[in-house]
Amino acid sequence: MPHLPRLPRLQIVVRRREAAFVVLAALIGVLAGLAVSAMGFLTQLLHSILYDVGLMDRLSAIGEITREQALIPAVGGLLVGLSAWLIARFRTSHLVDPIEANALHGGRLSLSDSLIVAGQTILSNGFGASVGMEAGYTQMGSGIASRLARLLNLRRNDVRVLVGCGAAGAISAAFNAPFTGAFYGFELIIGVYSIATVAPVMASALAAMLVTRLLGTAPNMIEVPPIPNLSAADYFPFLILGLVAGIMSVGIMRLVTLVERGFATTRCPPVIRPALGGLAVGAIALFVPQVLSAGHGALHVELEGGSTLAALGLLFGAKVVAAALSLGSGFRGGLFFASLFLGVLLGKIFAIAMNPVMPLAVDLTVSAVVGMASLAVGIVGGPLTVTFLALEATGDLTISGIVLTASIMAAIFVRQTFGYSFSTWRMHVRGETIRSAQDVGWLRSLTVGRMMRGDVKTVPVSLSLAEFRKRYPLGSAQRVVAVDESERYAGIVLVPEAFAPEADAKANIASILRYKDDMLLPAMNVKHAASIFDQTQSEELAVVDNRLSRKVVGLLTESHLLRRYSEELDKAHRGALGEEPAEE
């Protein structure tokens, strides 16, 4: 990635002056707002052309579709599958999203990757797949931010913060809700809230919202009917709803994975899997057209309408299946807005089902809002993010308290029984272990190979104890590495043990070797190495090139490992709190 050699002063100003950093964050918000506006317009244009709906209308609010239109998601799936096939031919690595970039790569996010994700998301949603646009929005906002930050050669933590600013701006523009966008950046992308990050993240969120308003592309905020007066007694039933939402969240996330594995076990070529998924979604949409796209129109209809329990249950089940088929077959998108829509349905189902047995009446609108937030928190994460969304949608502080309480209940259940949000669960299925955007990339880069010393003196395992004592008198060394005739690691000799009175001087050192099968590899990270030290209770271990050839390449002491770990951990904590030094 090239830097900006002609603008060294700008780089210094941005790195050292907080006001300049905030201005840069606001610029990123402007660009994120423009990206969201463009993506939203293209998606609506596809809906208008393909499904004959107005540019200001929502696809999921239509009453019915024709049989010909039911084939449109399959066509979109074919296009998405072909694009994925072409991309796979020219690259071997997977597309990195903002959470993974901030957790593992110090905020390094490819703008070309972001454009690919954005394009595939537009195709998926535009052709009617049951996925949301928010993943594409945040990918573009974060990709732009990462590009600008790296052009200015900013510090690792500054890049991570700006990636969060890009995502915050995108969500703010998408929902016309700056506080929702800001806390999305804090909770889901940066992974920590600190005073140092408030100003840039809020600046980006506000700038993005203002751009969409000036362009006239600001979406309608989620419109909620009037909320009745609430009291402390109203909290109890919604704690139960939060728990139910947590259970449903885990079920939905697992269902997506099961569908994905189901497609894989059929040995169907990946290029046509989205087309098959689109065909199934289209078939569902013939009977329940509200499953098409993310669900913006259907959400507003259900918030204001009075569907029966049977109708709500049918729509909930159809939307869950359609979303799982879309994502599991390979369409690009997310579950953010789909989880909001499903939460509204779940909340209304809960209110209708529980009213006959509850001592106090459960209001349908309140239950819909609480269900919306709780299910979204269970699937996406970010209880404060979704609480602010409810606050900005309703303007009611009392219901925001109930929303936060129920959301925390859902979050606790998901964390204790499942441990992942939808984004991090998808990474887990792929083989990653991260559970949030908190920076653990430095932990993986701090390897044994970087910390070991390479000046290793070895002795042959056939050496006699008498000869060993001549070479290494007491006090000359604490440990010596032994190798066999093929120069393979054989173990470690503790020098004091070689001088023990009961030791036979005529025997070779093989009889006193320790840690024969305990060794480190250069690629091990500091955490893995520390666990091996803890298991072996050794103060120093040999490092070998691999477990097959076992050629000794270095030594590492436990004290040095722990000191380096403490230094890097302290640096990471100071960076998260905005206390990084001016120069690294």
XYZ file of C-alpha atoms in Angstrom:
584
model
C 0.000 0.000 0.000
C 1.641 3.321 -1.034
C 1.946 6.129 1.459
C 1.649 9.851 0.762
C 5.288 11.003 0.488
C 4.211 14.468 -0.685
C 2.099 15.043 2.401
C 4.355 14.247 5.362
C 3.087 17.261 7.250
C -0.518 16.107 6.901
C 0.465 12.711 8.255
C 2.161 14.295 11.276
C -0.757 16.639 11.941
C -3.325 13.820 11.827
C -1.229 11.581 14.060
C -0.491 14.233 16.671
C -3.498 16.560 16.733
C -6.812 15.218 17.935
C -8.779 17.922 16.096
C -7.234 16.893 12.771
C -8.026 13.253 13.502
C -11.664 14.171 14.170
C -11.817 16.094 10.871
C -10.470 13.021 9.074
C -13.133 10.893 10.785
C -15.831 13.340 9.644
C -14.507 13.088 6.069
C -14.761 9.317 6.320
C -18.352 9.758 7.505
C -19.112 11.874 4.438
C -17.671 9.210 2.139
C -19.524 6.458 4.000
C -22.773 8.403 3.629
C -22.181 8.754 -0.105
C -21.426 5.035 -0.415
C -24.596 4.065 1.473
C -26.668 6.437 -0.655
C -25.276 4.999 -3.882
C -25.726 1.379 -2.775
C -29.250 2.024 -1.525
C -30.216 3.713 -4.790
C -28.819 0.885 -6.926
C -30.674 -1.700 -4.871
C -33.959 0.196 -5.104
C -33.410 0.630 -8.836
C -33.041 -3.145 -9.235
C -36.215 -3.707 -7.207
C -38.044 -1.219 -9.378
C -36.865 -2.764 -12.655
C -37.195 -6.408 -11.701
C -40.328 -6.357 -9.523
C -42.121 -3.309 -10.920
C -42.228 -1.411 -7.619
C -41.777 2.335 -7.187
C -38.367 3.756 -6.321
C -39.789 4.958 -3.016
C -41.593 1.681 -2.253
C -40.251 -1.334 -0.404
C -40.097 -4.755 -2.034
C -41.127 -6.687 1.085
C -44.337 -4.648 1.367
C -45.831 -5.894 -1.917
C -48.895 -8.120 -1.721
C -47.949 -10.721 -4.312
C -45.521 -11.647 -7.064
C -45.955 -13.501 -10.341
C -44.448 -16.871 -11.177
C -41.987 -15.176 -13.500
C -40.878 -12.838 -10.709
C -40.408 -15.843 -8.415
C -37.497 -16.859 -10.670
C -35.680 -13.544 -10.194
C -33.835 -14.583 -6.976
C -32.510 -17.641 -8.834
C -31.144 -15.392 -11.609
C -29.521 -13.202 -8.986
C -28.071 -16.303 -7.334
C -26.537 -17.377 -10.615
C -24.889 -13.960 -10.993
C -23.588 -14.063 -7.409
C -22.284 -17.602 -7.912
C -20.512 -16.621 -11.150
C -18.935 -13.586 -9.493
C -17.701 -15.736 -6.589
C -16.279 -18.277 -9.041
C -14.425 -15.598 -10.999
C -13.045 -14.058 -7.809
C -11.875 -17.466 -6.557
C -9.905 -17.978 -9.775
C -7.794 -14.885 -9.208
C -7.313 -14.971 -5.438
C -6.655 -17.581 -2.786
C -7.484 -15.647 0.399
C -10.985 -15.004 1.711
C -12.616 -11.591 1.839
C -11.898 -9.904 5.189
C -14.705 -8.031 6.956
C -14.290 -5.077 9.383
C -14.558 -7.193 12.552
C -11.865 -9.603 11.391
C -9.708 -6.752 10.099
C -9.747 -4.976 13.448
C -9.304 -8.155 15.483
C -6.474 -9.736 13.520
C -4.980 -7.315 11.012
C -4.727 -3.988 12.796
C -7.544 -2.525 10.695
C -5.972 -3.453 7.363
C -8.896 -3.878 5.000
C -8.678 -4.048 1.216
C -10.788 -1.492 -0.640
C -11.029 -3.867 -3.600
C -12.383 -6.545 -1.255
C -14.920 -4.034 0.015
C -16.042 -3.186 -3.505
C -16.500 -6.894 -4.234
C -18.589 -7.402 -1.091
C -20.636 -4.286 -1.851
C -21.297 -5.422 -5.419
C -22.337 -8.911 -4.367
C -24.578 -7.498 -1.630
C -26.311 -5.220 -4.135
C -26.862 -8.181 -6.465
C -28.165 -10.371 -3.656
C -30.583 -7.866 -2.154
C -31.474 -6.276 -5.477
C -32.627 -9.601 -6.931
C -34.739 -10.307 -3.859
C -32.614 -12.656 -1.717
C -33.657 -12.541 1.938
C -30.541 -10.691 3.148
C -29.835 -7.223 4.486
C -27.610 -4.486 3.103
C -25.923 -3.479 6.353
C -22.967 -5.852 5.898
C -22.234 -4.249 2.531
C -22.685 -0.739 3.932
C -20.253 -1.283 6.797
C -17.789 -3.064 4.515
C -17.644 -0.054 2.195
C -17.445 2.511 4.986
C -14.702 0.574 6.756
C -12.829 -0.150 3.529
C -12.713 3.549 2.648
C -11.544 4.389 6.168
C -8.801 1.762 6.159
C -7.548 2.940 2.784
C -7.275 6.562 3.887
C -5.660 5.623 7.200
C -3.008 3.505 5.527
C -2.343 6.129 2.870
C -1.450 8.432 5.751
C 0.631 5.674 7.366
C -1.212 6.020 10.665
C -0.548 3.938 13.761
C -2.199 0.556 14.185
C -4.719 1.735 16.768
C -5.585 4.851 14.745
C -6.345 2.657 11.738
C -8.602 0.475 13.875
C -10.488 3.492 15.222
C -11.016 4.904 11.739
C -12.319 1.538 10.515
C -14.860 1.801 13.340
C -15.656 5.347 12.207
C -16.372 4.104 8.690
C -18.751 1.434 9.973
C -20.402 3.911 12.362
C -21.013 6.328 9.508
C -22.482 3.580 7.343
C -24.967 2.408 10.001
C -25.857 5.993 10.907
C -26.663 6.727 7.264
C -28.528 3.437 6.813
C -30.845 3.995 9.798
C -30.811 7.798 9.999
C -29.670 7.259 13.595
C -26.279 8.699 14.624
C -26.132 7.236 18.144
C -26.995 3.803 16.799
C -24.193 4.120 14.253
C -21.708 5.372 16.839
C -22.318 2.526 19.265
C -22.227 0.032 16.418
C -18.707 1.289 15.816
C -17.793 1.062 19.514
C -19.308 -2.318 20.344
C -18.961 -4.336 17.161
C -16.043 -2.889 15.171
C -13.591 -1.247 17.585
C -14.483 -3.614 20.398
C -14.083 -1.106 23.214
C -15.529 2.241 24.261
C -13.093 4.923 25.425
C -13.056 8.697 25.788
C -10.410 8.941 23.053
C -12.712 7.369 20.457
C -15.919 9.280 21.223
C -15.208 12.425 19.194
C -14.041 10.768 15.931
C -16.737 8.093 15.928
C -19.530 10.567 16.673
C -18.159 12.993 14.068
C -18.263 10.271 11.434
C -21.782 9.154 12.390
C -23.178 12.716 12.327
C -21.443 13.579 9.045
C -22.799 10.473 7.326
C -26.349 11.182 8.496
C -26.148 14.800 7.318
C -24.934 13.695 3.875
C -27.908 11.403 3.347
C -30.274 14.133 4.495
C -28.733 16.707 2.151
C -28.931 14.273 -0.768
C -32.488 13.332 0.102
C -31.480 9.665 0.387
C -31.989 9.377 4.138
C -34.139 6.313 4.814
C -37.282 6.564 6.855
C -36.502 5.878 10.476
C -38.260 2.845 11.902
C -41.674 4.315 12.656
C -43.179 3.031 15.887
C -46.807 3.695 16.917
C -47.357 5.611 20.187
C -45.988 3.841 23.258
C -48.260 3.581 26.335
C -47.099 4.612 29.791
C -44.902 1.932 31.332
C -43.970 1.072 34.903
C -41.492 -1.158 36.731
C -44.027 -4.009 36.708
C -43.798 -4.113 32.917
C -40.186 -5.325 33.031
C -40.904 -8.914 34.094
C -42.656 -10.305 30.996
C -40.014 -8.764 28.760
C -37.250 -10.530 30.651
C -38.931 -13.735 29.496
C -39.124 -12.320 25.962
C -35.395 -11.549 26.083
C -34.684 -15.145 27.045
C -36.929 -16.444 24.250
C -35.165 -14.128 21.795
C -31.805 -15.502 22.914
C -32.979 -19.061 22.307
C -34.324 -18.145 18.869
C -31.094 -16.308 18.009
C -28.982 -19.397 18.604
C -31.427 -21.514 16.609
C -31.370 -19.143 13.626
C -27.567 -18.937 13.548
C -27.239 -22.702 13.735
C -29.856 -23.136 11.019
C -27.849 -20.988 8.610
C -24.814 -23.183 9.228
C -26.838 -26.375 8.803
C -28.177 -25.130 5.458
C -24.656 -24.222 4.351
C -23.369 -27.662 5.302
C -26.386 -29.234 3.636
C -25.513 -27.587 0.335
C -21.897 -28.706 0.768
C -22.847 -32.353 1.378
C -24.848 -32.452 -1.858
C -21.574 -31.865 -3.724
C -23.400 -29.328 -5.810
C -20.883 -26.975 -7.497
C -20.563 -23.750 -5.431
C -21.205 -21.663 -8.532
C -24.844 -22.804 -8.769
C -25.673 -23.101 -5.057
C -26.929 -19.490 -4.808
C -29.160 -20.096 -7.816
C -30.724 -23.119 -6.096
C -31.133 -21.113 -2.906
C -32.724 -18.304 -4.900
C -35.099 -20.762 -6.524
C -36.240 -21.925 -3.090
C -36.611 -18.338 -1.840
C -38.693 -17.480 -4.892
C -40.932 -20.467 -4.257
C -41.528 -19.292 -0.676
C -42.168 -15.735 -1.904
C -45.006 -16.960 -4.137
C -46.966 -17.622 -0.945
C -45.275 -15.145 1.441
C -43.800 -12.270 -0.623
C -42.760 -10.437 2.563
C -39.675 -12.696 2.762
C -38.062 -10.919 -0.195
C -35.146 -8.576 0.461
C -34.265 -7.397 3.984
C -37.799 -6.696 5.178
C -38.000 -2.898 5.568
C -41.494 -2.591 4.147
C -42.836 -5.668 5.910
C -41.448 -4.450 9.247
C -43.357 -1.177 9.017
C -46.523 -2.987 7.952
C -46.300 -5.371 10.914
C -45.542 -2.594 13.413
C -48.699 -0.765 12.394
C -50.925 -3.750 11.527
C -52.808 -6.340 13.518
C -52.044 -9.766 12.033
C -53.370 -12.935 13.614
C -51.166 -15.332 15.553
C -51.278 -17.851 12.691
C -50.286 -15.217 10.117
C -47.428 -13.968 12.313
C -46.169 -17.510 12.886
C -46.271 -18.305 9.173
C -44.389 -15.131 8.268
C -41.804 -15.696 11.017
C -41.105 -19.257 9.907
C -41.020 -18.331 6.220
C -38.587 -15.444 6.827
C -36.259 -17.602 8.938
C -36.164 -20.309 6.268
C -35.722 -17.804 3.427
C -32.866 -16.017 5.222
C -31.151 -19.321 6.041
C -31.509 -20.511 2.434
C -30.158 -17.223 1.100
C -27.100 -17.040 3.330
C -26.470 -20.781 3.449
C -26.497 -21.106 -0.330
C -23.964 -18.336 -0.838
C -25.779 -15.025 -1.269
C -23.859 -12.058 0.135
C -25.451 -10.049 2.924
C -26.237 -10.120 6.611
C -28.936 -10.640 9.188
C -29.019 -7.213 10.845
C -32.283 -5.911 9.424
C -33.727 -9.390 9.035
C -33.196 -9.879 12.788
C -35.048 -6.603 13.488
C -37.964 -7.739 11.351
C -38.016 -11.201 12.878
C -37.823 -9.636 16.331
C -40.934 -7.565 15.655
C -42.779 -10.733 14.630
C -41.473 -12.625 17.658
C -42.510 -9.818 19.999
C -46.056 -9.750 18.651
C -46.320 -13.543 18.773
C -45.124 -13.423 22.385
C -47.668 -10.764 23.359
C -50.610 -12.570 21.750
C -49.603 -15.936 23.210
C -48.809 -14.679 26.721
C -51.638 -12.211 27.302
C -54.122 -14.910 28.360
C -51.766 -16.186 31.094
C -50.082 -12.961 32.240
C -51.531 -11.072 35.224
C -50.815 -7.785 33.421
C -51.603 -7.131 29.769
C -48.581 -7.134 27.424
C -48.858 -4.307 24.908
C -48.305 -5.494 21.317
C -46.311 -2.436 20.241
C -44.015 -2.523 23.263
C -43.530 -6.255 22.854
C -42.732 -5.769 19.150
C -40.050 -3.153 19.926
C -38.522 -5.235 22.724
C -38.581 -8.364 20.559
C -36.999 -6.425 17.698
C -34.110 -5.306 19.889
C -33.620 -8.572 21.773
C -33.424 -10.784 18.708
C -31.090 -8.323 16.980
C -28.770 -8.318 20.003
C -28.815 -12.110 20.151
C -27.844 -12.428 16.473
C -25.776 -9.317 15.781
C -24.573 -8.346 19.268
C -24.292 -4.820 20.641
C -26.964 -4.265 23.323
C -26.235 -0.531 23.535
C -26.345 -0.217 19.754
C -29.819 -1.679 19.519
C -31.003 0.171 22.638
C -30.084 3.463 21.011
C -31.876 2.331 17.865
C -35.029 1.818 19.954
C -34.523 5.179 21.663
C -34.027 7.043 18.385
C -37.033 5.263 16.858
C -39.446 5.849 19.730
C -38.031 8.830 21.615
C -39.195 7.050 24.763
C -36.623 6.632 27.536
C -38.766 4.235 29.576
C -39.061 1.637 26.827
C -35.321 2.026 26.185
C -34.694 0.784 29.722
C -36.893 -2.245 29.117
C -35.187 -2.838 25.762
C -31.739 -2.735 27.367
C -32.784 -5.136 30.128
C -34.308 -7.665 27.727
C -31.380 -7.294 25.319
C -28.879 -8.040 28.064
C -30.897 -11.132 28.946
C -30.680 -12.295 25.321
C -26.973 -11.448 25.122
C -26.170 -13.363 28.323
C -28.025 -16.439 27.094
C -26.262 -16.386 23.714
C -22.848 -15.800 25.276
C -23.241 -18.594 27.820
C -24.714 -21.206 25.485
C -23.266 -20.242 22.099
C -20.523 -17.671 22.545
C -20.672 -15.959 19.143
C -22.550 -13.314 17.231
C -23.557 -14.151 13.667
C -20.440 -12.472 12.200
C -17.977 -14.176 14.527
C -19.851 -17.490 14.248
C -19.339 -17.461 10.485
C -15.608 -16.956 11.114
C -15.646 -19.807 13.625
C -17.177 -22.137 11.027
C -14.323 -21.122 8.716
C -11.755 -22.005 11.387
C -11.183 -18.693 13.195
C -11.531 -18.399 16.965
C -12.142 -14.672 17.504
C -15.297 -13.699 19.373
C -15.200 -9.910 18.970
C -13.302 -7.091 17.266
C -10.926 -6.598 20.195
C -7.368 -6.473 18.913
C -5.743 -9.903 19.195
C -3.682 -9.648 16.025
C -0.614 -8.553 17.998
C -0.981 -11.706 20.107
C -0.800 -13.893 17.023
C 2.122 -11.959 15.548
C 4.166 -12.261 18.761
C 5.544 -15.685 17.892
C 8.219 -17.914 19.338
C 10.283 -17.287 16.219
C 10.394 -13.576 17.026
C 11.278 -14.045 20.686
C 13.769 -16.922 20.686
C 17.546 -16.592 20.646
C 19.308 -18.472 17.873
C 22.783 -19.032 19.375
C 22.182 -22.610 20.511
C 25.044 -24.870 21.553
C 24.309 -28.563 21.362
C 25.952 -31.787 22.492
C 25.544 -35.294 21.046
C 23.294 -37.601 23.031
C 26.034 -40.259 22.965
C 28.378 -38.040 25.008
C 29.444 -39.554 28.337
C 28.687 -37.812 31.613
C 32.393 -37.524 32.347
C 33.052 -35.707 29.078
C 29.971 -33.564 29.581
C 31.254 -32.475 33.005
C 34.549 -31.389 31.420
C 32.776 -29.318 28.767
C 30.232 -27.762 31.106
C 31.517 -27.307 34.675
C 29.059 -26.308 37.369
C 28.137 -22.666 36.982
C 29.000 -22.464 33.273
C 25.408 -23.144 32.141
C 22.046 -24.192 33.520
C 20.782 -26.269 30.585
C 22.295 -27.790 27.461
C 20.434 -29.122 24.422
C 21.210 -32.659 23.274
C 20.817 -33.926 19.701
C 21.061 -37.402 18.184
C 23.325 -38.591 15.382
C 20.932 -37.048 12.812
C 21.075 -33.663 14.552
C 17.490 -34.127 15.740
C 16.413 -32.736 19.089
C 16.729 -35.376 21.809
C 16.144 -33.466 25.049
C 17.689 -31.080 27.559
C 20.390 -31.792 30.100
C 20.074 -29.949 33.394
C 23.726 -29.305 34.316
C 23.244 -29.712 38.124
C 21.733 -33.180 37.509
C 24.815 -34.186 35.499
C 26.931 -33.548 38.617
C 24.681 -35.481 40.993
C 26.763 -37.923 43.147
C 24.587 -40.907 42.187
C 25.053 -40.259 38.439
C 27.272 -42.839 36.666
C 30.109 -40.925 35.005
C 30.658 -43.732 32.482
C 27.046 -43.595 31.217
C 26.053 -41.239 28.429
C 23.814 -38.246 28.930
C 20.768 -40.003 27.440
C 20.009 -41.362 30.903
C 19.391 -37.889 32.367
C 17.676 -36.150 29.467
C 14.588 -34.083 30.323
C 11.757 -32.673 28.145
C 12.373 -35.184 25.342
C 8.993 -34.515 23.737
C 8.481 -30.961 25.003
C 9.513 -28.395 22.441
C 8.371 -25.165 20.846
C 7.800 -24.316 17.190
C 8.666 -20.914 15.645
C 5.071 -20.324 14.502
C 3.567 -20.750 17.975
C 2.147 -17.557 19.445
C 3.000 -16.325 22.888
C -0.179 -17.692 24.462
C 0.372 -21.203 23.148
C 4.021 -21.155 24.206
C 3.121 -19.939 27.700
C 0.722 -22.865 28.135
C 3.511 -25.323 27.212
C 5.849 -23.721 29.738
C 3.119 -24.038 32.327
C 2.577 -27.737 31.556
C 6.256 -28.683 31.551
C 7.294 -26.482 34.498
C 10.522 -25.787 32.607
C 12.230 -22.406 32.645
C 13.690 -22.849 29.158
C 12.683 -24.923 26.125
C 14.240 -25.707 22.775
C 12.691 -24.429 19.556
C 12.675 -26.835 16.591
C 11.857 -26.183 12.947
C 9.044 -28.770 12.930
C 7.996 -31.901 14.799
C 9.148 -34.220 12.011
C 12.760 -33.168 11.440
C 13.164 -31.697 14.972
C 16.162 -29.571 13.974
C 17.031 -27.178 16.813
C 16.795 -23.548 15.688
C 16.673 -21.650 18.993
C 15.984 -21.429 22.703
C 13.364 -19.491 24.610
C 13.135 -18.786 28.330
C 9.852 -18.444 30.128
C 10.931 -15.173 31.773
C 11.661 -13.523 28.415
C 8.369 -14.760 26.972
C 6.347 -13.371 29.886
C 8.186 -10.048 29.786
C 7.511 -9.581 26.055
C 3.889 -10.600 26.543
C 3.458 -8.047 29.336
C 5.031 -5.293 27.213
C 2.761 -5.966 24.236
C -0.311 -6.328 26.440
C 0.421 -2.997 28.091
C 0.909 -1.374 24.683
C -2.431 -2.772 23.457
C -4.261 -1.498 26.555
C -2.725 1.962 26.239
C -3.654 2.044 22.571
C -7.270 1.136 23.316
C -7.434 3.990 25.813
C -5.911 6.467 23.364
C -2.609 6.705 25.252
C -0.306 5.538 22.495
C 2.935 7.484 22.154
C 3.230 9.882 19.259
C 5.729 7.634 17.465
C 6.049 3.861 17.439
